[in-house]
Amino acid sequence: MQQSARWKTVSLWLVLVASLLVILPSLLPTRTAALLPGWLTMHRLEPGIDLTGGSRLVLEVSRSDIAADRLRAAVETIGNTLRAARVPYSDLNGADDTIDVTVTAADRVEAARTALAGLDLGTLSEPETNAFRLVLSAAAIDDSVRAASLGAVDAVRRRVESLDIPTLAVGRGEHDRIVVAMPGLTDPQRVKDMLAQVGRLSARLVDDSVPVNTAMEDGAPAGSEVLYSTGEPPVGYLVRQDDLFTASDVASAQPAANGEPFIEFVLRGEAAERLAAFTRENSGRTIAILLDGQIISTSRIQGAITDGVGRLSGDFDAEGAGNLARIIASGPLPAPLTIIEERSIEPALGTTSRVTMAAALVVAVGAVVAFMTFFYGVLGVIASIALFFNVILTFAVLALVGAPLSLSMIAGIVLTVGITVDASVLIFERIREEVKGGRELSRAVLVGFRRARATVLDASITMFIAIAVLFLLSAAPVRAFALAVGIGLLATLITTFTLTRRLVSAWLNRSHATHLPKGVRSGFFDSLNLRFMAVRNVVFLLTAVLSLAIAGMLVAGKLKPGIDFTGGAALELQAKAGNADPDDIAARLTDAGVDVLNVTKHRDARHALVRLTSAGEGENAEQTSVLIARGELEDDYDFRRVEAVGPAISGELIDTATLGFVVGLVALVAYIWVRFEWHFAIGAIIALAHDVFFTLGFLALARIEFNITAVAALLTVAGYSLNDTMVVYDRIRENLRHFKQMPLPILIDDAINRTLSRTVLTSATTLIALSALALFGGEAIRTFALTLLFGVAIGTISSIYIAGPILILFRLQPERYRPGKGGKAPVTEATEKNG
């Protein structure tokens, strides 16, 4: 047994040393870390864009464009098929996902049916005589979108890499989307310009068989079509539909200048030979160069082009020529892309966030250590050692996982700083209670750890449920927060019942103490003996009044949804000289045609926060708003932060936030229902609803944006609220087994008073950590921290004044807990000795 304990101790220290080695490269400067072995630096923690500055774009393949292309191709296929089958037809047209065609010869209807049924394009029906309707398969369009998304990742990477952006990362995101991360690049407009065009380059012969105006009025000849130039006003050209060469035939392209900028491109061997033969036979005719279906340049053939070198000139400047050359050289995208989300942060703001979050973490740890040391003396020092171990282990696991370190992740670690010592407080208070009851200290330590285990596990499980839901059903920043908290909770269970317990045992063995250390100061709660249930009716009345007031605020629309749920853009500006002028900003943007929702002052007079709604409809409307705002304000203001969310993202966030919140609450309630009697479950549900509802009221009253992080905070509050409630309920249930004849209000008062030190001190440690986060975490995380701060505080109050009185309201019967009547026998010294 002693050998086993020794090995467990050695294993603990090995884990600690391994954790320190894992995070060591992340603590050292980059140059110093480079001197370490490669196996040691492969898991270095890398800060995310919100801590370094840069931009992140989320793009998706335009389903509507793919559906339109598929519709056009299907119409053409149907026409070709009917002509090949010698079936005369008319009125062949398509709209949305439906194609209609009428067969004009009654004796060829069966032949048409056979020919169309063999195309396998979708569902074929005959709504009228001689008329056919084909509904294209939605699954086929989904497959096309998926295939285009796969191909788009490499195409986007080739195109964006041509801009020579350092540390660029292009990868697949959720729902077959493409994510482009550009650390250090705060204005991604060049990247957006590069990705705005598909890049389908082709050369066609201008058809001069009929005047273009005639073709516009009477229709183009077979094999030709009318296309328009990109200039203003657009000029129409009649061009052949056959391509002389396409972008896949271009070997290289580069910008050049000879007075006016132009692009020089070189064709591959076979394409160069085709062009030489064609130009030799068509001297004097005109070639049109097309990009994405628009004519960007025309040139007259002067003679045979034998070297495969061409020149492309048009209405563009030197920068435009460079971008166009890169687009041509990198090849076309498989489909049009839409920017559905943008997050850009100025490097200086990222650096500030990194410093403030580090300060918040240090202050949180320092304040909690001071708090624990003050109230528990040497035991508090032991809890602080376990806390350091917990933080190191959490960072080490995050490094091994490879997740970029973000603001929300550090916020999660700060929260776990408070939660980690909560477990120690529960155990220490139980030990103190056992000593007060007459047990010797060594025995009280064993019993305290054993009896507190169930409460700590219950509290951890409720938090795990909330965190798991956040991780599975939420956006990337919230998942990062959930990941950090989840790892921190696991680390807490490990450190609490291994390291903390062994350190306490080691202290006992060395000091031979028989009494609690004099530094334990939490006993002053014991003498309070407050009558909480005596004021329950007053509390219920006050709660009802406040609930009506909150309901009125919510109905009146005082809760303001953020751009995560509404779409649009948020811009944080800093005046280059003097102070920001919100009225001037709003007036200038409104005059420029931007729909300004509001402009609010920052705590720093040089800063302002601008909220924009989308300028028009469609997924790129908010990008238009941002582009106009930059053009109007960039001379006078620096854009420190830009967030733009399109309808696709905002709609998904609403759905996932709603689903996640409902699933999380149901899972928490289900656990309580299984773990406790139905009276307790209903009490926990009502207390939980109280906390969430009042936190929503706080958001509305404080005019804090209700966004995806607010939903995360609410679900975290729900999990934490149940922690406090379960601590009280555990003691109430224990009292019910011991005091059979005690009136229920007195019994509940006794349970709350016995656990008051635990309730207050555990909440205090978490509130201290969250206060450090709110004070030092910076603007980007402050609203999230304030929401959690209020939620934890109101959850502490509800566990006393709501959860307890509800049991009286629902007439909980103490006799249910007598042995033989559904309750458990009281725990005695004998049963404890027998385990």
PDB file of N, CA, C and O in Angstrom, residues 373-378 516-522:
ATOM      1  N   THR A 373      -4.988  31.985   1.283  1.00  0.00           N
ATOM      2  CA  THR A 373      -4.002  32.013   2.357  1.00  0.00           C
ATOM      3  C   THR A 373      -4.557  32.737   3.582  1.00  0.00           C
ATOM      4  O   THR A 373      -4.328  32.310   4.727  1.00  0.00           O
ATOM      5  N   PHE A 374      -5.303  33.806   3.360  1.00  0.00           N
ATOM      6  CA  PHE A 374      -5.889  34.554   4.483  1.00  0.00           C
ATOM      7  C   PHE A 374      -6.896  33.705   5.244  1.00  0.00           C
ATOM      8  O   PHE A 374      -6.917  33.697   6.475  1.00  0.00           O
ATOM      9  N   PHE A 375      -7.766  32.984   4.530  1.00  0.00           N
ATOM     10  CA  PHE A 375      -8.838  32.249   5.191  1.00  0.00           C
ATOM     11  C   PHE A 375      -8.417  30.860   5.670  1.00  0.00           C
ATOM     12  O   PHE A 375      -9.042  30.305   6.570  1.00  0.00           O
ATOM     13  N   TYR A 376      -7.371  30.272   5.075  1.00  0.00           N
ATOM     14  CA  TYR A 376      -7.038  28.888   5.419  1.00  0.00           C
ATOM     15  C   TYR A 376      -5.586  28.665   5.797  1.00  0.00           C
ATOM     16  O   TYR A 376      -5.180  27.534   6.043  1.00  0.00           O
ATOM     17  N   GLY A 377      -4.774  29.710   5.843  1.00  0.00           N
ATOM     18  CA  GLY A 377      -3.404  29.557   6.309  1.00  0.00           C
ATOM     19  C   GLY A 377      -2.632  28.551   5.483  1.00  0.00           C
ATOM     20  O   GLY A 377      -2.578  28.624   4.253  1.00  0.00           O
ATOM     21  N   VAL A 378      -2.028  27.566   6.155  1.00  0.00           N
ATOM     22  CA  VAL A 378      -1.208  26.575   5.459  1.00  0.00           C
ATOM     23  C   VAL A 378      -2.043  25.745   4.488  1.00  0.00           C
ATOM     24  O   VAL A 378      -1.560  25.334   3.419  1.00  0.00           O
ATOM     25  N   LEU A 516      -6.811  22.063  13.743  1.00  0.00           N
ATOM     26  CA  LEU A 516      -6.711  22.878  12.539  1.00  0.00           C
ATOM     27  C   LEU A 516      -5.700  23.993  12.763  1.00  0.00           C
ATOM     28  O   LEU A 516      -5.581  24.515  13.880  1.00  0.00           O
ATOM     29  N   PRO A 517      -4.959  24.363  11.714  1.00  0.00           N
ATOM     30  CA  PRO A 517      -3.992  25.461  11.880  1.00  0.00           C
ATOM     31  C   PRO A 517      -4.708  26.759  12.254  1.00  0.00           C
ATOM     32  O   PRO A 517      -5.865  26.993  11.891  1.00  0.00           O
ATOM     33  N   LYS A 518      -4.006  27.592  13.017  1.00  0.00           N
ATOM     34  CA  LYS A 518      -4.599  28.845  13.484  1.00  0.00           C
ATOM     35  C   LYS A 518      -4.979  29.776  12.335  1.00  0.00           C
ATOM     36  O   LYS A 518      -5.806  30.667  12.503  1.00  0.00           O
ATOM     37  N   GLY A 519      -4.374  29.557  11.186  1.00  0.00           N
ATOM     38  CA  GLY A 519      -4.665  30.425  10.056  1.00  0.00           C
ATOM     39  C   GLY A 519      -6.036  30.219   9.449  1.00  0.00           C
ATOM     40  O   GLY A 519      -6.473  31.003   8.597  1.00  0.00           O
ATOM     41  N   VAL A 520      -6.772  29.186   9.853  1.00  0.00           N
ATOM     42  CA  VAL A 520      -8.116  28.949   9.315  1.00  0.00           C
ATOM     43  C   VAL A 520      -9.075  29.949   9.952  1.00  0.00           C
ATOM     44  O   VAL A 520      -9.321  29.915  11.158  1.00  0.00           O
ATOM     45  N   ARG A 521      -9.627  30.863   9.160  1.00  0.00           N
ATOM     46  CA  ARG A 521     -10.448  31.954   9.673  1.00  0.00           C
ATOM     47  C   ARG A 521     -11.886  31.910   9.162  1.00  0.00           C
ATOM     48  O   ARG A 521     -12.600  32.896   9.269  1.00  0.00           O
ATOM     49  N   SER A 522     -12.304  30.802   8.585  1.00  0.00           N
ATOM     50  CA  SER A 522     -13.649  30.764   7.996  1.00  0.00           C
ATOM     51  C   SER A 522     -14.728  30.418   9.013  1.00  0.00           C
ATOM     52  O   SER A 522     -15.909  30.361   8.677  1.00  0.00           O
TER      53      SER A 522
END
